[in-house]
Amino acid sequence: MGQGDCVGAEVGAAQVKANQPMIGGSGSPHTRSSFLQSPRAALEPERVPLPSRYSRRVRHPMVVIGNAIFTALVVISVAVGAGLFIGAQLFEAPGPLAEDKLVNIPRGLGIRDIADLLQREGVIDQPYVFMGGVIALKARGELKYGEYQFNKQASVADVVDTITEGKVVQHAFTVPEGLTSEQIVARLLENEDLTGQIKEIPREGTLLPDTYKFTRGMTREQIIQRMQLAHRRVLKEVWEHRMPDLPVKTPDQLVTLASIVEKETSRPDERTRVAAVFVNRLRGRMRLQSDPTIIYGLTGGKGSLGRPILRSEIEQPTPYNTYVVDGLPPGPIANPGRASLEAAANPARTKELYFVADGTGGHIFSDNYAEHQKNVVRLRGIEHGAPTSVSPATGSPKQ
């Protein structure tokens, strides 16, 4: 072996030895396999793996579009959720009304028209919240026309509930007992919340005095029909529970008797006694001699005389003047209420034939004419030195 070969071998051995790790020393960053490589391989640079490439499927246009749509849906959902939350807050928030207010919603208005009307009236200040609430509640077809009262600071939710539930304002028409049909019609015509004309004056005694609820725009004829229906219902009930020996033969005669009782007294505690006086007179075939029948015969049901009855009018023949005609007049002289109908159907069990007004709204009753005259003189006396004549039955002063 030559000297050069020995030198090369020594150098190679030294390099191999130098590349071996020291036992017990700190480790080399190279793995054990690197020490087993040839000197030429050890001098070559290490190969770093290339990063993995994206899948063709991931980069497909449909995937990109799907991702964009999904992202848009998420954004829209968040926006809608936020909008619904804000809308719900506005829907329930107190409204702008400073005090209660009446608003009339005409027939035929759409949701936008109603929202604009409510905004003009100051009930709401955000019509789109109103429309959105109606649509969200699926109540578009439940909006009802009519007159509504909206409370102070009513929320949009309260407004929608009021209109969809049809909580319209209820007006009242009160008919006092004892009015004639013509007087009732006059009051109906004066009521501006009602509409329409009245074809004809209802027959006397066919309208039941009471308080009737109605909504703005209801016709006057509808009120009359309700009053007539109520009268028939009450009369049927009262007639079925009348006194068995009552000297009236038909429900119409009962109404006539009740109308006279109604006009003679307004005191609830006297109705049955007044009715008894007239029933006792009918049984004894005595004329009723009731002053209100004279007045009705003179005025034709248009109202009161506005003055005392004249002596000449007591004897003036009319179909209704019970000082002239026997028994009951041909028909009622007013529209009696339920209480007078019941009093006429079940009068008190007395023998009284006369009564006279005591000046306090009540009457003093007596069984005979002599006692009646004493009551009249005691209660009426002589005014300004002039003697006063009185009606035999009721003791009302005449001139």
PDB file of N, CA and C in Angstrom, residues 264-364:
ATOM      1  N   GLU A 264    -149.436  58.037  35.018  1.00  0.00           N
ATOM      2  CA  GLU A 264    -150.008  58.553  36.263  1.00  0.00           C
ATOM      3  C   GLU A 264    -148.976  58.639  37.387  1.00  0.00           C
ATOM      4  N   THR A 265    -147.976  57.767  37.392  1.00  0.00           N
ATOM      5  CA  THR A 265    -146.994  57.795  38.472  1.00  0.00           C
ATOM      6  C   THR A 265    -145.636  57.321  37.982  1.00  0.00           C
ATOM      7  N   SER A 266    -144.614  57.870  38.584  1.00  0.00           N
ATOM      8  CA  SER A 266    -143.238  57.427  38.295  1.00  0.00           C
ATOM      9  C   SER A 266    -142.612  56.792  39.524  1.00  0.00           C
ATOM     10  N   ARG A 267    -143.409  56.646  40.579  1.00  0.00           N
ATOM     11  CA  ARG A 267    -142.911  56.046  41.816  1.00  0.00           C
ATOM     12  C   ARG A 267    -143.020  54.520  41.737  1.00  0.00           C
ATOM     13  N   PRO A 268    -141.898  53.793  41.851  1.00  0.00           N
ATOM     14  CA  PRO A 268    -141.947  52.325  41.773  1.00  0.00           C
ATOM     15  C   PRO A 268    -142.859  51.698  42.820  1.00  0.00           C
ATOM     16  N   ASP A 269    -142.908  52.293  44.025  1.00  0.00           N
ATOM     17  CA  ASP A 269    -143.700  51.705  45.100  1.00  0.00           C
ATOM     18  C   ASP A 269    -145.193  51.953  44.946  1.00  0.00           C
ATOM     19  N   GLU A 270    -145.580  52.783  43.979  1.00  0.00           N
ATOM     20  CA  GLU A 270    -147.002  53.103  43.802  1.00  0.00           C
ATOM     21  C   GLU A 270    -147.625  52.434  42.584  1.00  0.00           C
ATOM     22  N   ARG A 271    -146.821  51.872  41.724  1.00  0.00           N
ATOM     23  CA  ARG A 271    -147.363  51.393  40.446  1.00  0.00           C
ATOM     24  C   ARG A 271    -148.471  50.356  40.633  1.00  0.00           C
ATOM     25  N   THR A 272    -148.258  49.403  41.517  1.00  0.00           N
ATOM     26  CA  THR A 272    -149.273  48.353  41.677  1.00  0.00           C
ATOM     27  C   THR A 272    -150.562  48.907  42.294  1.00  0.00           C
ATOM     28  N   ARG A 273    -150.474  49.937  43.141  1.00  0.00           N
ATOM     29  CA  ARG A 273    -151.671  50.534  43.745  1.00  0.00           C
ATOM     30  C   ARG A 273    -152.433  51.366  42.728  1.00  0.00           C
ATOM     31  N   VAL A 274    -151.684  52.118  41.892  1.00  0.00           N
ATOM     32  CA  VAL A 274    -152.340  52.881  40.833  1.00  0.00           C
ATOM     33  C   VAL A 274    -153.022  51.924  39.858  1.00  0.00           C
ATOM     34  N   ALA A 275    -152.320  50.831  39.512  1.00  0.00           N
ATOM     35  CA  ALA A 275    -152.919  49.838  38.628  1.00  0.00           C
ATOM     36  C   ALA A 275    -154.170  49.232  39.269  1.00  0.00           C
ATOM     37  N   ALA A 276    -154.138  49.038  40.579  1.00  0.00           N
ATOM     38  CA  ALA A 276    -155.298  48.461  41.277  1.00  0.00           C
ATOM     39  C   ALA A 276    -156.508  49.393  41.196  1.00  0.00           C
ATOM     40  N   VAL A 277    -156.289  50.708  41.302  1.00  0.00           N
ATOM     41  CA  VAL A 277    -157.391  51.660  41.195  1.00  0.00           C
ATOM     42  C   VAL A 277    -158.101  51.509  39.859  1.00  0.00           C
ATOM     43  N   PHE A 278    -157.351  51.436  38.774  1.00  0.00           N
ATOM     44  CA  PHE A 278    -157.960  51.332  37.443  1.00  0.00           C
ATOM     45  C   PHE A 278    -158.573  49.947  37.209  1.00  0.00           C
ATOM     46  N   VAL A 279    -157.948  48.914  37.729  1.00  0.00           N
ATOM     47  CA  VAL A 279    -158.520  47.568  37.601  1.00  0.00           C
ATOM     48  C   VAL A 279    -159.828  47.489  38.384  1.00  0.00           C
ATOM     49  N   ASN A 280    -159.871  48.053  39.592  1.00  0.00           N
ATOM     50  CA  ASN A 280    -161.105  48.059  40.373  1.00  0.00           C
ATOM     51  C   ASN A 280    -162.202  48.847  39.665  1.00  0.00           C
ATOM     52  N   ARG A 281    -161.854  49.928  39.001  1.00  0.00           N
ATOM     53  CA  ARG A 281    -162.842  50.712  38.257  1.00  0.00           C
ATOM     54  C   ARG A 281    -163.368  49.920  37.054  1.00  0.00           C
ATOM     55  N   LEU A 282    -162.462  49.203  36.370  1.00  0.00           N
ATOM     56  CA  LEU A 282    -162.911  48.378  35.246  1.00  0.00           C
ATOM     57  C   LEU A 282    -163.876  47.296  35.721  1.00  0.00           C
ATOM     58  N   ARG A 283    -163.568  46.683  36.857  1.00  0.00           N
ATOM     59  CA  ARG A 283    -164.455  45.656  37.396  1.00  0.00           C
ATOM     60  C   ARG A 283    -165.807  46.240  37.799  1.00  0.00           C
ATOM     61  N   GLY A 284    -165.811  47.456  38.321  1.00  0.00           N
ATOM     62  CA  GLY A 284    -167.062  48.089  38.744  1.00  0.00           C
ATOM     63  C   GLY A 284    -167.744  48.853  37.627  1.00  0.00           C
ATOM     64  N   ARG A 285    -167.208  48.716  36.390  1.00  0.00           N
ATOM     65  CA  ARG A 285    -167.770  49.411  35.221  1.00  0.00           C
ATOM     66  C   ARG A 285    -167.838  50.925  35.442  1.00  0.00           C
ATOM     67  N   MET A 286    -166.822  51.443  36.093  1.00  0.00           N
ATOM     68  CA  MET A 286    -166.677  52.886  36.281  1.00  0.00           C
ATOM     69  C   MET A 286    -165.717  53.424  35.211  1.00  0.00           C
ATOM     70  N   ARG A 287    -165.945  54.641  34.794  1.00  0.00           N
ATOM     71  CA  ARG A 287    -165.012  55.258  33.865  1.00  0.00           C
ATOM     72  C   ARG A 287    -163.668  55.511  34.568  1.00  0.00           C
ATOM     73  N   LEU A 288    -162.613  55.360  33.798  1.00  0.00           N
ATOM     74  CA  LEU A 288    -161.282  55.480  34.387  1.00  0.00           C
ATOM     75  C   LEU A 288    -160.952  56.904  34.805  1.00  0.00           C
ATOM     76  N   GLN A 289    -161.425  57.884  34.047  1.00  0.00           N
ATOM     77  CA  GLN A 289    -161.233  59.304  34.375  1.00  0.00           C
ATOM     78  C   GLN A 289    -159.754  59.622  34.668  1.00  0.00           C
ATOM     79  N   SER A 290    -158.930  59.300  33.713  1.00  0.00           N
ATOM     80  CA  SER A 290    -157.483  59.545  33.832  1.00  0.00           C
ATOM     81  C   SER A 290    -157.102  60.774  33.013  1.00  0.00           C
ATOM     82  N   ASP A 291    -156.470  61.744  33.658  1.00  0.00           N
ATOM     83  CA  ASP A 291    -156.090  62.984  32.984  1.00  0.00           C
ATOM     84  C   ASP A 291    -155.140  62.769  31.794  1.00  0.00           C
ATOM     85  N   PRO A 292    -154.139  61.885  31.906  1.00  0.00           N
ATOM     86  CA  PRO A 292    -153.242  61.699  30.762  1.00  0.00           C
ATOM     87  C   PRO A 292    -153.970  61.260  29.488  1.00  0.00           C
ATOM     88  N   THR A 293    -155.124  60.596  29.633  1.00  0.00           N
ATOM     89  CA  THR A 293    -155.856  60.202  28.431  1.00  0.00           C
ATOM     90  C   THR A 293    -156.467  61.413  27.740  1.00  0.00           C
ATOM     91  N   ILE A 294    -156.836  62.423  28.524  1.00  0.00           N
ATOM     92  CA  ILE A 294    -157.347  63.670  27.934  1.00  0.00           C
ATOM     93  C   ILE A 294    -156.247  64.334  27.116  1.00  0.00           C
ATOM     94  N   ILE A 295    -155.054  64.429  27.720  1.00  0.00           N
ATOM     95  CA  ILE A 295    -153.930  65.101  27.059  1.00  0.00           C
ATOM     96  C   ILE A 295    -153.562  64.383  25.765  1.00  0.00           C
ATOM     97  N   TYR A 296    -153.530  63.035  25.791  1.00  0.00           N
ATOM     98  CA  TYR A 296    -153.162  62.297  24.575  1.00  0.00           C
ATOM     99  C   TYR A 296    -154.200  62.532  23.482  1.00  0.00           C
ATOM    100  N   GLY A 297    -155.468  62.572  23.863  1.00  0.00           N
ATOM    101  CA  GLY A 297    -156.508  62.817  22.863  1.00  0.00           C
ATOM    102  C   GLY A 297    -156.402  64.205  22.253  1.00  0.00           C
ATOM    103  N   LEU A 298    -155.900  65.179  23.011  1.00  0.00           N
ATOM    104  CA  LEU A 298    -155.759  66.550  22.504  1.00  0.00           C
ATOM    105  C   LEU A 298    -154.500  66.743  21.663  1.00  0.00           C
ATOM    106  N   THR A 299    -153.412  66.095  22.044  1.00  0.00           N
ATOM    107  CA  THR A 299    -152.133  66.328  21.357  1.00  0.00           C
ATOM    108  C   THR A 299    -151.809  65.263  20.312  1.00  0.00           C
ATOM    109  N   GLY A 300    -152.484  64.134  20.363  1.00  0.00           N
ATOM    110  CA  GLY A 300    -152.176  63.063  19.414  1.00  0.00           C
ATOM    111  C   GLY A 300    -150.819  62.427  19.651  1.00  0.00           C
ATOM    112  N   GLY A 301    -150.331  62.507  20.871  1.00  0.00           N
ATOM    113  CA  GLY A 301    -149.059  61.868  21.205  1.00  0.00           C
ATOM    114  C   GLY A 301    -147.843  62.711  20.908  1.00  0.00           C
ATOM    115  N   LYS A 302    -148.026  63.984  20.596  1.00  0.00           N
ATOM    116  CA  LYS A 302    -146.888  64.845  20.258  1.00  0.00           C
ATOM    117  C   LYS A 302    -146.190  65.414  21.485  1.00  0.00           C
ATOM    118  N   GLY A 303    -146.830  65.319  22.657  1.00  0.00           N
ATOM    119  CA  GLY A 303    -146.204  65.849  23.853  1.00  0.00           C
ATOM    120  C   GLY A 303    -147.229  66.309  24.853  1.00  0.00           C
ATOM    121  N   SER A 304    -146.776  67.085  25.822  1.00  0.00           N
ATOM    122  CA  SER A 304    -147.668  67.579  26.863  1.00  0.00           C
ATOM    123  C   SER A 304    -148.343  68.864  26.413  1.00  0.00           C
ATOM    124  N   LEU A 305    -149.372  69.226  27.167  1.00  0.00           N
ATOM    125  CA  LEU A 305    -150.080  70.483  26.853  1.00  0.00           C
ATOM    126  C   LEU A 305    -149.243  71.698  27.222  1.00  0.00           C
ATOM    127  N   GLY A 306    -148.453  71.574  28.261  1.00  0.00           N
ATOM    128  CA  GLY A 306    -147.669  72.706  28.727  1.00  0.00           C
ATOM    129  C   GLY A 306    -148.472  73.630  29.615  1.00  0.00           C
ATOM    130  N   ARG A 307    -149.639  73.187  30.005  1.00  0.00           N
ATOM    131  CA  ARG A 307    -150.543  73.980  30.860  1.00  0.00           C
ATOM    132  C   ARG A 307    -151.536  73.016  31.501  1.00  0.00           C
ATOM    133  N   PRO A 308    -152.263  73.480  32.534  1.00  0.00           N
ATOM    134  CA  PRO A 308    -153.295  72.628  33.134  1.00  0.00           C
ATOM    135  C   PRO A 308    -154.438  72.360  32.148  1.00  0.00           C
ATOM    136  N   ILE A 309    -155.130  71.281  32.384  1.00  0.00           N
ATOM    137  CA  ILE A 309    -156.278  70.929  31.546  1.00  0.00           C
ATOM    138  C   ILE A 309    -157.435  71.872  31.854  1.00  0.00           C
ATOM    139  N   LEU A 310    -158.083  72.362  30.830  1.00  0.00           N
ATOM    140  CA  LEU A 310    -159.245  73.238  30.995  1.00  0.00           C
ATOM    141  C   LEU A 310    -160.490  72.408  31.306  1.00  0.00           C
ATOM    142  N   ARG A 311    -161.455  73.054  32.001  1.00  0.00           N
ATOM    143  CA  ARG A 311    -162.696  72.362  32.328  1.00  0.00           C
ATOM    144  C   ARG A 311    -163.406  71.898  31.065  1.00  0.00           C
ATOM    145  N   SER A 312    -163.364  72.734  30.050  1.00  0.00           N
ATOM    146  CA  SER A 312    -164.044  72.380  28.803  1.00  0.00           C
ATOM    147  C   SER A 312    -163.412  71.161  28.139  1.00  0.00           C
ATOM    148  N   GLU A 313    -162.127  70.951  28.373  1.00  0.00           N
ATOM    149  CA  GLU A 313    -161.414  69.830  27.750  1.00  0.00           C
ATOM    150  C   GLU A 313    -161.725  68.502  28.435  1.00  0.00           C
ATOM    151  N   ILE A 314    -162.193  68.590  29.688  1.00  0.00           N
ATOM    152  CA  ILE A 314    -162.553  67.355  30.384  1.00  0.00           C
ATOM    153  C   ILE A 314    -163.735  66.684  29.691  1.00  0.00           C
ATOM    154  N   GLU A 315    -164.645  67.491  29.205  1.00  0.00           N
ATOM    155  CA  GLU A 315    -165.853  66.966  28.572  1.00  0.00           C
ATOM    156  C   GLU A 315    -165.742  66.919  27.048  1.00  0.00           C
ATOM    157  N   GLN A 316    -164.592  67.306  26.526  1.00  0.00           N
ATOM    158  CA  GLN A 316    -164.407  67.305  25.067  1.00  0.00           C
ATOM    159  C   GLN A 316    -164.246  65.881  24.555  1.00  0.00           C
ATOM    160  N   PRO A 317    -165.121  65.449  23.664  1.00  0.00           N
ATOM    161  CA  PRO A 317    -165.055  64.050  23.218  1.00  0.00           C
ATOM    162  C   PRO A 317    -163.831  63.807  22.329  1.00  0.00           C
ATOM    163  N   THR A 318    -163.047  62.811  22.712  1.00  0.00           N
ATOM    164  CA  THR A 318    -161.988  62.257  21.859  1.00  0.00           C
ATOM    165  C   THR A 318    -162.006  60.755  22.103  1.00  0.00           C
ATOM    166  N   PRO A 319    -161.479  59.966  21.171  1.00  0.00           N
ATOM    167  CA  PRO A 319    -161.472  58.504  21.383  1.00  0.00           C
ATOM    168  C   PRO A 319    -160.698  58.080  22.637  1.00  0.00           C
ATOM    169  N   TYR A 320    -159.808  58.969  23.125  1.00  0.00           N
ATOM    170  CA  TYR A 320    -158.949  58.592  24.249  1.00  0.00           C
ATOM    171  C   TYR A 320    -159.399  59.193  25.577  1.00  0.00           C
ATOM    172  N   ASN A 321    -160.348  60.084  25.565  1.00  0.00           N
ATOM    173  CA  ASN A 321    -160.762  60.758  26.789  1.00  0.00           C
ATOM    174  C   ASN A 321    -161.594  59.808  27.655  1.00  0.00           C
ATOM    175  N   THR A 322    -160.967  59.288  28.721  1.00  0.00           N
ATOM    176  CA  THR A 322    -161.647  58.303  29.569  1.00  0.00           C
ATOM    177  C   THR A 322    -162.662  58.947  30.514  1.00  0.00           C
ATOM    178  N   TYR A 323    -162.831  60.269  30.428  1.00  0.00           N
ATOM    179  CA  TYR A 323    -163.951  60.911  31.107  1.00  0.00           C
ATOM    180  C   TYR A 323    -165.222  60.778  30.267  1.00  0.00           C
ATOM    181  N   VAL A 324    -165.031  60.448  28.997  1.00  0.00           N
ATOM    182  CA  VAL A 324    -166.154  60.362  28.053  1.00  0.00           C
ATOM    183  C   VAL A 324    -166.415  58.912  27.643  1.00  0.00           C
ATOM    184  N   VAL A 325    -165.327  58.169  27.323  1.00  0.00           N
ATOM    185  CA  VAL A 325    -165.482  56.793  26.844  1.00  0.00           C
ATOM    186  C   VAL A 325    -165.514  55.829  28.026  1.00  0.00           C
ATOM    187  N   ASP A 326    -166.193  54.716  27.839  1.00  0.00           N
ATOM    188  CA  ASP A 326    -166.235  53.683  28.859  1.00  0.00           C
ATOM    189  C   ASP A 326    -165.041  52.731  28.687  1.00  0.00           C
ATOM    190  N   GLY A 327    -164.568  52.215  29.788  1.00  0.00           N
ATOM    191  CA  GLY A 327    -163.493  51.234  29.733  1.00  0.00           C
ATOM    192  C   GLY A 327    -162.181  51.839  29.265  1.00  0.00           C
ATOM    193  N   LEU A 328    -161.377  50.965  28.670  1.00  0.00           N
ATOM    194  CA  LEU A 328    -160.058  51.392  28.191  1.00  0.00           C
ATOM    195  C   LEU A 328    -160.184  52.201  26.910  1.00  0.00           C
ATOM    196  N   PRO A 329    -159.257  53.111  26.663  1.00  0.00           N
ATOM    197  CA  PRO A 329    -159.219  53.794  25.366  1.00  0.00           C
ATOM    198  C   PRO A 329    -158.853  52.817  24.253  1.00  0.00           C
ATOM    199  N   PRO A 330    -158.935  53.214  22.994  1.00  0.00           N
ATOM    200  CA  PRO A 330    -158.698  52.281  21.890  1.00  0.00           C
ATOM    201  C   PRO A 330    -157.257  51.798  21.759  1.00  0.00           C
ATOM    202  N   GLY A 331    -156.341  52.416  22.442  1.00  0.00           N
ATOM    203  CA  GLY A 331    -154.946  52.006  22.344  1.00  0.00           C
ATOM    204  C   GLY A 331    -154.113  52.673  23.417  1.00  0.00           C
ATOM    205  N   PRO A 332    -152.840  52.323  23.506  1.00  0.00           N
ATOM    206  CA  PRO A 332    -151.954  52.922  24.515  1.00  0.00           C
ATOM    207  C   PRO A 332    -151.806  54.423  24.297  1.00  0.00           C
ATOM    208  N   ILE A 333    -151.474  55.101  25.381  1.00  0.00           N
ATOM    209  CA  ILE A 333    -151.229  56.544  25.303  1.00  0.00           C
ATOM    210  C   ILE A 333    -149.735  56.851  25.467  1.00  0.00           C
ATOM    211  N   ALA A 334    -148.913  55.809  25.542  1.00  0.00           N
ATOM    212  CA  ALA A 334    -147.461  55.974  25.686  1.00  0.00           C
ATOM    213  C   ALA A 334    -146.835  54.596  25.546  1.00  0.00           C
ATOM    214  N   ASN A 335    -145.528  54.542  25.695  1.00  0.00           N
ATOM    215  CA  ASN A 335    -144.801  53.274  25.674  1.00  0.00           C
ATOM    216  C   ASN A 335    -144.398  52.936  27.111  1.00  0.00           C
ATOM    217  N   PRO A 336    -145.122  52.007  27.738  1.00  0.00           N
ATOM    218  CA  PRO A 336    -144.816  51.676  29.137  1.00  0.00           C
ATOM    219  C   PRO A 336    -143.562  50.823  29.259  1.00  0.00           C
ATOM    220  N   GLY A 337    -142.904  50.944  30.392  1.00  0.00           N
ATOM    221  CA  GLY A 337    -141.748  50.115  30.678  1.00  0.00           C
ATOM    222  C   GLY A 337    -142.152  48.789  31.285  1.00  0.00           C
ATOM    223  N   ARG A 338    -141.173  47.946  31.518  1.00  0.00           N
ATOM    224  CA  ARG A 338    -141.446  46.611  32.072  1.00  0.00           C
ATOM    225  C   ARG A 338    -142.154  46.692  33.419  1.00  0.00           C
ATOM    226  N   ALA A 339    -141.725  47.622  34.292  1.00  0.00           N
ATOM    227  CA  ALA A 339    -142.297  47.706  35.635  1.00  0.00           C
ATOM    228  C   ALA A 339    -143.788  48.021  35.582  1.00  0.00           C
ATOM    229  N   SER A 340    -144.191  48.911  34.686  1.00  0.00           N
ATOM    230  CA  SER A 340    -145.614  49.248  34.576  1.00  0.00           C
ATOM    231  C   SER A 340    -146.397  48.100  33.963  1.00  0.00           C
ATOM    232  N   LEU A 341    -145.805  47.382  33.022  1.00  0.00           N
ATOM    233  CA  LEU A 341    -146.462  46.204  32.454  1.00  0.00           C
ATOM    234  C   LEU A 341    -146.695  45.155  33.543  1.00  0.00           C
ATOM    235  N   GLU A 342    -145.713  44.939  34.380  1.00  0.00           N
ATOM    236  CA  GLU A 342    -145.856  43.959  35.451  1.00  0.00           C
ATOM    237  C   GLU A 342    -146.873  44.416  36.487  1.00  0.00           C
ATOM    238  N   ALA A 343    -146.913  45.727  36.776  1.00  0.00           N
ATOM    239  CA  ALA A 343    -147.897  46.251  37.727  1.00  0.00           C
ATOM    240  C   ALA A 343    -149.313  46.089  37.194  1.00  0.00           C
ATOM    241  N   ALA A 344    -149.500  46.340  35.903  1.00  0.00           N
ATOM    242  CA  ALA A 344    -150.833  46.200  35.304  1.00  0.00           C
ATOM    243  C   ALA A 344    -151.255  44.735  35.255  1.00  0.00           C
ATOM    244  N   ALA A 345    -150.297  43.827  35.087  1.00  0.00           N
ATOM    245  CA  ALA A 345    -150.614  42.397  35.015  1.00  0.00           C
ATOM    246  C   ALA A 345    -150.865  41.805  36.405  1.00  0.00           C
ATOM    247  N   ASN A 346    -150.269  42.412  37.428  1.00  0.00           N
ATOM    248  CA  ASN A 346    -150.421  41.909  38.793  1.00  0.00           C
ATOM    249  C   ASN A 346    -150.602  43.087  39.759  1.00  0.00           C
ATOM    250  N   PRO A 347    -151.753  43.757  39.698  1.00  0.00           N
ATOM    251  CA  PRO A 347    -151.979  44.908  40.574  1.00  0.00           C
ATOM    252  C   PRO A 347    -152.142  44.491  42.031  1.00  0.00           C
ATOM    253  N   ALA A 348    -152.059  45.476  42.906  1.00  0.00           N
ATOM    254  CA  ALA A 348    -152.227  45.211  44.333  1.00  0.00           C
ATOM    255  C   ALA A 348    -153.662  44.767  44.610  1.00  0.00           C
ATOM    256  N   ARG A 349    -153.826  43.984  45.658  1.00  0.00           N
ATOM    257  CA  ARG A 349    -155.163  43.530  46.058  1.00  0.00           C
ATOM    258  C   ARG A 349    -155.750  44.550  47.029  1.00  0.00           C
ATOM    259  N   THR A 350    -156.391  45.575  46.488  1.00  0.00           N
ATOM    260  CA  THR A 350    -157.001  46.625  47.307  1.00  0.00           C
ATOM    261  C   THR A 350    -158.414  46.900  46.804  1.00  0.00           C
ATOM    262  N   LYS A 351    -159.138  47.718  47.568  1.00  0.00           N
ATOM    263  CA  LYS A 351    -160.471  48.182  47.163  1.00  0.00           C
ATOM    264  C   LYS A 351    -160.441  49.654  46.767  1.00  0.00           C
ATOM    265  N   GLU A 352    -159.262  50.204  46.616  1.00  0.00           N
ATOM    266  CA  GLU A 352    -159.116  51.641  46.352  1.00  0.00           C
ATOM    267  C   GLU A 352    -159.634  52.007  44.969  1.00  0.00           C
ATOM    268  N   LEU A 353    -160.326  53.153  44.929  1.00  0.00           N
ATOM    269  CA  LEU A 353    -160.918  53.632  43.675  1.00  0.00           C
ATOM    270  C   LEU A 353    -160.452  55.030  43.304  1.00  0.00           C
ATOM    271  N   TYR A 354    -159.726  55.709  44.216  1.00  0.00           N
ATOM    272  CA  TYR A 354    -159.313  57.092  43.973  1.00  0.00           C
ATOM    273  C   TYR A 354    -157.872  57.300  44.469  1.00  0.00           C
ATOM    274  N   PHE A 355    -157.223  58.304  43.910  1.00  0.00           N
ATOM    275  CA  PHE A 355    -155.933  58.759  44.443  1.00  0.00           C
ATOM    276  C   PHE A 355    -155.755  60.223  44.063  1.00  0.00           C
ATOM    277  N   VAL A 356    -154.997  60.923  44.881  1.00  0.00           N
ATOM    278  CA  VAL A 356    -154.726  62.332  44.649  1.00  0.00           C
ATOM    279  C   VAL A 356    -153.251  62.593  44.924  1.00  0.00           C
ATOM    280  N   ALA A 357    -152.662  63.456  44.100  1.00  0.00           N
ATOM    281  CA  ALA A 357    -151.248  63.779  44.269  1.00  0.00           C
ATOM    282  C   ALA A 357    -151.035  64.530  45.564  1.00  0.00           C
ATOM    283  N   ASP A 358    -149.980  64.157  46.304  1.00  0.00           N
ATOM    284  CA  ASP A 358    -149.722  64.783  47.599  1.00  0.00           C
ATOM    285  C   ASP A 358    -148.728  65.933  47.523  1.00  0.00           C
ATOM    286  N   GLY A 359    -148.269  66.278  46.338  1.00  0.00           N
ATOM    287  CA  GLY A 359    -147.352  67.402  46.174  1.00  0.00           C
ATOM    288  C   GLY A 359    -145.890  67.050  46.337  1.00  0.00           C
ATOM    289  N   THR A 360    -145.573  65.801  46.669  1.00  0.00           N
ATOM    290  CA  THR A 360    -144.185  65.385  46.858  1.00  0.00           C
ATOM    291  C   THR A 360    -143.776  64.316  45.836  1.00  0.00           C
ATOM    292  N   GLY A 361    -144.606  64.104  44.828  1.00  0.00           N
ATOM    293  CA  GLY A 361    -144.324  63.080  43.833  1.00  0.00           C
ATOM    294  C   GLY A 361    -145.100  61.802  44.072  1.00  0.00           C
ATOM    295  N   GLY A 362    -145.753  61.708  45.232  1.00  0.00           N
ATOM    296  CA  GLY A 362    -146.539  60.525  45.557  1.00  0.00           C
ATOM    297  C   GLY A 362    -148.025  60.825  45.526  1.00  0.00           C
ATOM    298  N   HIS A 363    -148.841  59.868  45.989  1.00  0.00           N
ATOM    299  CA  HIS A 363    -150.293  60.006  45.988  1.00  0.00           C
ATOM    300  C   HIS A 363    -150.873  59.467  47.292  1.00  0.00           C
ATOM    301  N   ILE A 364    -152.070  59.967  47.609  1.00  0.00           N
ATOM    302  CA  ILE A 364    -152.845  59.430  48.724  1.00  0.00           C
ATOM    303  C   ILE A 364    -154.058  58.718  48.134  1.00  0.00           C
TER     304      ILE A 364
END
